[in-house]
Coordinates of C-alpha atoms in Angstrom, one line a residue:
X1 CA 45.6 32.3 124.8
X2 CA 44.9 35.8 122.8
X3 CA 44.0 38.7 125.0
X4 CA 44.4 41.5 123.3
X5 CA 42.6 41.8 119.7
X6 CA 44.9 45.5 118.2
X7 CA 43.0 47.2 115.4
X8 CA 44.5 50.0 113.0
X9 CA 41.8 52.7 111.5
X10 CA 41.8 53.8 108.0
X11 CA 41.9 51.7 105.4
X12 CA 41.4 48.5 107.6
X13 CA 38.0 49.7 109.5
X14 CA 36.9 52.4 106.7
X15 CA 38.3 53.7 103.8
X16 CA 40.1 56.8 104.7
X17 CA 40.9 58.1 101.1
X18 CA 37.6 59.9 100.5
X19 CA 37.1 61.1 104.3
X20 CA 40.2 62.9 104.0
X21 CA 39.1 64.6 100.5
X22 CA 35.8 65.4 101.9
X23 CA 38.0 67.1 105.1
X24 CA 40.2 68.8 102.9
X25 CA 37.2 70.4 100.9
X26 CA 35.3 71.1 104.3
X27 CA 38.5 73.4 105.6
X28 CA 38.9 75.1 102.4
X29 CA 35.5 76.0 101.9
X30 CA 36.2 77.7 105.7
X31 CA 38.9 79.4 104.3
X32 CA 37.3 81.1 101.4
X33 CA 34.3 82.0 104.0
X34 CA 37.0 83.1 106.7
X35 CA 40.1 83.8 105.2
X36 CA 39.9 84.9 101.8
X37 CA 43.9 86.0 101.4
X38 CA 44.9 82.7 101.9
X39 CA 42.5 80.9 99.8
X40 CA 43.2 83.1 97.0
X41 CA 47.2 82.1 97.1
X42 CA 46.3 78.3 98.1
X43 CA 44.1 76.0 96.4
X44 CA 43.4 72.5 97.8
X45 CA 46.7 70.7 96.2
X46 CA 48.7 73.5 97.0
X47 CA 47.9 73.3 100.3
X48 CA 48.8 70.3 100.2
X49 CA 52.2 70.6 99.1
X50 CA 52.6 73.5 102.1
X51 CA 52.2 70.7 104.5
X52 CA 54.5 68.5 103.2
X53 CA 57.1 71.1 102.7
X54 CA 56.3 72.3 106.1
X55 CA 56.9 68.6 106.9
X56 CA 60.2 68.3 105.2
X57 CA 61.4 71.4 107.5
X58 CA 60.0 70.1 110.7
X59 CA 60.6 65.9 110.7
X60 CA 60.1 66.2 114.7
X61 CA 56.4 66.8 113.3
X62 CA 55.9 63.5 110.8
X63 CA 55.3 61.6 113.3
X64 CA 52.5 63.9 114.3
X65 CA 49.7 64.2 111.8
X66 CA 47.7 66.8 113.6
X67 CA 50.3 69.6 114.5
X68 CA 52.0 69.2 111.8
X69 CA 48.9 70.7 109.6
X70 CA 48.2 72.8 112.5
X71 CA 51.5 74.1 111.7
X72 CA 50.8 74.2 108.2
X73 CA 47.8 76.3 108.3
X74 CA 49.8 78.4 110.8
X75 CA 52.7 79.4 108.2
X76 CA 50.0 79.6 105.7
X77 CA 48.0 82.2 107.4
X78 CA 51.4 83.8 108.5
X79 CA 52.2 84.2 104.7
X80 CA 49.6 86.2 104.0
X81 CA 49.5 88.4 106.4
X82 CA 47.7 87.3 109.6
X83 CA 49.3 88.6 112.5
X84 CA 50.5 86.0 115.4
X85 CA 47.3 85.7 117.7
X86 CA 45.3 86.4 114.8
X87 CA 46.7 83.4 112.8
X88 CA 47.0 81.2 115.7
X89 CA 43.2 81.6 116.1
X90 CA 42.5 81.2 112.9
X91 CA 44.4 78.1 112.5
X92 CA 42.8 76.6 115.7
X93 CA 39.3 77.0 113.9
X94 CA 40.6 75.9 110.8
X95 CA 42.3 72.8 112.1
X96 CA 38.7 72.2 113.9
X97 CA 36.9 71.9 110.8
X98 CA 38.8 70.0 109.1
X99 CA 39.0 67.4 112.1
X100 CA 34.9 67.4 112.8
X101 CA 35.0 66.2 109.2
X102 CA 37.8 63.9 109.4
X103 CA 35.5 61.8 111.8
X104 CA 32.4 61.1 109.2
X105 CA 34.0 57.8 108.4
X106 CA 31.5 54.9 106.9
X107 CA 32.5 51.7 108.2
X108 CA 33.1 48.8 106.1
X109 CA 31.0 45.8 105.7
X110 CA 30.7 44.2 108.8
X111 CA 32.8 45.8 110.6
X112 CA 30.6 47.1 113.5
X113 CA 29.2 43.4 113.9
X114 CA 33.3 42.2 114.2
X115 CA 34.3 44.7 117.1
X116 CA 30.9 43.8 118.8
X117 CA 31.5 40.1 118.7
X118 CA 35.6 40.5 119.6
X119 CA 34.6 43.0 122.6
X120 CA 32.9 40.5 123.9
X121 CA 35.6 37.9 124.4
X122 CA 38.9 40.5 124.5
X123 CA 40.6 43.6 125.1
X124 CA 40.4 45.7 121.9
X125 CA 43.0 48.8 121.4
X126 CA 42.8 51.0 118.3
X127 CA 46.1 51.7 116.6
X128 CA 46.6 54.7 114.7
X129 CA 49.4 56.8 113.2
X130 CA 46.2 59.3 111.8
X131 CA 43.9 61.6 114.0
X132 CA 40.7 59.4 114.0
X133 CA 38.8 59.5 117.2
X134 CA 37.0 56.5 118.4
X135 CA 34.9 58.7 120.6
X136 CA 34.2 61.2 118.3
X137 CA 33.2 58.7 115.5
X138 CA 31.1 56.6 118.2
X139 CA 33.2 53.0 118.6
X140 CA 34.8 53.8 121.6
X141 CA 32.3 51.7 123.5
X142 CA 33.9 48.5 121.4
X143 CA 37.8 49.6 123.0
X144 CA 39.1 49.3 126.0
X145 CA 41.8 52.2 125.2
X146 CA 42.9 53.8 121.7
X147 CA 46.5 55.2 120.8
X148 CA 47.7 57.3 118.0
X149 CA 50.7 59.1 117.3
X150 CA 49.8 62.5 117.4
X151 CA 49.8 61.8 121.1
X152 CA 52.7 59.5 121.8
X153 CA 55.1 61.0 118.9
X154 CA 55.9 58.1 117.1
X155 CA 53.9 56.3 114.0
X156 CA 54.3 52.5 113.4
X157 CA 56.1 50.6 112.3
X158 CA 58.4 52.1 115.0
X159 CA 57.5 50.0 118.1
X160 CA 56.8 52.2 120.3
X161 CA 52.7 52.1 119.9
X162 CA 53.0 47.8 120.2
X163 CA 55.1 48.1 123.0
X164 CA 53.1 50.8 124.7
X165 CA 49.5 48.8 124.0
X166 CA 51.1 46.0 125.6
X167 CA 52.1 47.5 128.9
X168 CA 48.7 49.5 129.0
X169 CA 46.8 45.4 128.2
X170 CA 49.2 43.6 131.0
X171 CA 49.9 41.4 128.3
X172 CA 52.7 39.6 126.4
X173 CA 53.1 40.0 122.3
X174 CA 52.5 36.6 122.5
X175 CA 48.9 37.2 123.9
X176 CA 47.9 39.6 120.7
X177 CA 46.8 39.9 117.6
X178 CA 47.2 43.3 115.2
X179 CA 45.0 43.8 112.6
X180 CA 45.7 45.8 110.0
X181 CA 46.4 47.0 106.1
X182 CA 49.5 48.3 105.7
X183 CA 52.4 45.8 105.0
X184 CA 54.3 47.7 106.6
X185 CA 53.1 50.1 109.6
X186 CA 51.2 47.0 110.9
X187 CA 52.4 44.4 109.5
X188 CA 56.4 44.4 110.0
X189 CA 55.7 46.6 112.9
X190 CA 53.5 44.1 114.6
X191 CA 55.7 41.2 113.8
X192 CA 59.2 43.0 115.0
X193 CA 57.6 43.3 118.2
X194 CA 56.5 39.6 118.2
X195 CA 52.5 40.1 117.8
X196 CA 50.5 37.5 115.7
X197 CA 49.2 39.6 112.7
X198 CA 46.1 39.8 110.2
X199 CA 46.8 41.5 107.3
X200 CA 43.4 43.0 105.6
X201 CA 43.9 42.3 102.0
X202 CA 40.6 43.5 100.3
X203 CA 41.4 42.9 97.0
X204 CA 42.7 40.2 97.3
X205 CA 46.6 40.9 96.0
X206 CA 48.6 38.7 97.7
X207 CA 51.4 39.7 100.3
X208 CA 54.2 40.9 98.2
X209 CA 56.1 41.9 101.7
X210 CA 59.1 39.7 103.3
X211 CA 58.0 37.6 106.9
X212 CA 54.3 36.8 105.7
X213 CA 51.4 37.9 108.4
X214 CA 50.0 35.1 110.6
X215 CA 46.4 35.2 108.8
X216 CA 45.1 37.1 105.9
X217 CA 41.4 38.4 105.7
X218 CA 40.5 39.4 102.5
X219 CA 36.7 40.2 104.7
X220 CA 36.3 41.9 107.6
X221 CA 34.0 39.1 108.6
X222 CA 37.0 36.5 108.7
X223 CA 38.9 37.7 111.1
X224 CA 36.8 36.0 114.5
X225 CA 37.4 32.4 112.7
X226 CA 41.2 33.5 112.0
X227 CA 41.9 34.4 115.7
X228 CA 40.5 31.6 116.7
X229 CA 42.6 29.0 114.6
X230 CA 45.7 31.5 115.6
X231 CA 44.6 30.5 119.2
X232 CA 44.5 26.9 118.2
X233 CA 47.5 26.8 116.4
X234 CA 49.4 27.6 120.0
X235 CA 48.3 24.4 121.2
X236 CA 49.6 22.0 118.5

């Protein structure tokens, strides 16, 4: 039987895409209020490129969404003439803004009404490699615990976030189901690890990928009947 129902974030509950533009224009309009210097060298899309350049000479921080543009806006500031405790600071508020507005996430259709219903019959575990916060964005109440890699250093598809919800669940992979969008960070991940998988295909491309998922939902409202004839399929 299924006893643990695994969920990634953006792009399978929300669509992350304009959160993270609206985030992005949130933290530079802070830095043109509080730190003029360094909006004057940097605009948005520069900034952007810092980070991943910052990213390219730090790979221990990849895996680590949140310090790693912690550490951007650090080098930034540091650039431009902010002194250590003074950029730190800085950087800290900076980080803060961006992250209250990385939370104002609009769920997709039917989503809500899915976690209620699924919380009501299993364990639910949020799986992310980004720095959403269940709590913060108000679904907490629907999972029993979240993960994400900022915390545990690793992003899917590397196992380590499967294997780590499993031990937390007391379950096998044989007792799960991931849900999520990317073919390969849930998907493959899921699958090397031996979990039954959803794939959330919205518009309805078709798996282009190699193993094929389990189920595919092109609805959010799918996925309850999908579980269950994953669950019936173990029987036959």
């Amino acid at each position: 039987m299924i006893k643990l129902i695994t969920f990634d974030l953006d792009n399978t509950l929300w669509d992350a895409n304009p959160v993270l533009v609206k985030a992005e224009q949130a933290l530079y309009a802070w830095l043109q209020d509080n730190c003029p210097e360094l909006a004057s060298r940097y605009s948005i899309d520069t900034m952007r490129d810092h980070k991943t350049a910052v990213a390219n000479e730090n790979p221990e921080l990849i895996h680590r969404v949140s310090a790693l543009r912690l550490e951007a806006l650090k080098r930034a500031l540091y650039e431009v003439g902010y002194g250590g405790k003074e950029a730190e600071a800085l950087a800290g508020q900076a980080f803060s803004v961006f992250h209250k507005a990385r939370q104002r996430v609009t769920l997709f259709e039917h989503a809500q009404h899915v976690l209620e219903s699924l919380s009501q019959r299993y364990k639910l575990a949020a799986l992310t490699n980004g720095n959403a916060d269940v709590a913060i964005i108000g679904l907490d109440h629907y999972f029993d615990f979240a993960l994400s890699a900022d915390d545990i250093g690793r992003q899917k598809p590397d196992p380590t976030m499967f294997l780590l919800a499993l031990e937390k669940a007391k379950v096998d992979a044989s007792q799960v189901v991931h849900i999520g969008d990317h073919p390969e960070h849930d998907i493959k991940g899921a699958q090397d690890v031996g979990l039954h998988t959803i794939w959330v295909d919205f518009d309805a491309s078709g798996w282009q990928g190699e193993a094929e998922p389990t189920e595919v939902a092109n609805c959010l409202s799918e996925i309850p009947k999908l579980i269950s004839q994953i669950e019936n399929s173990q029987f036959k």
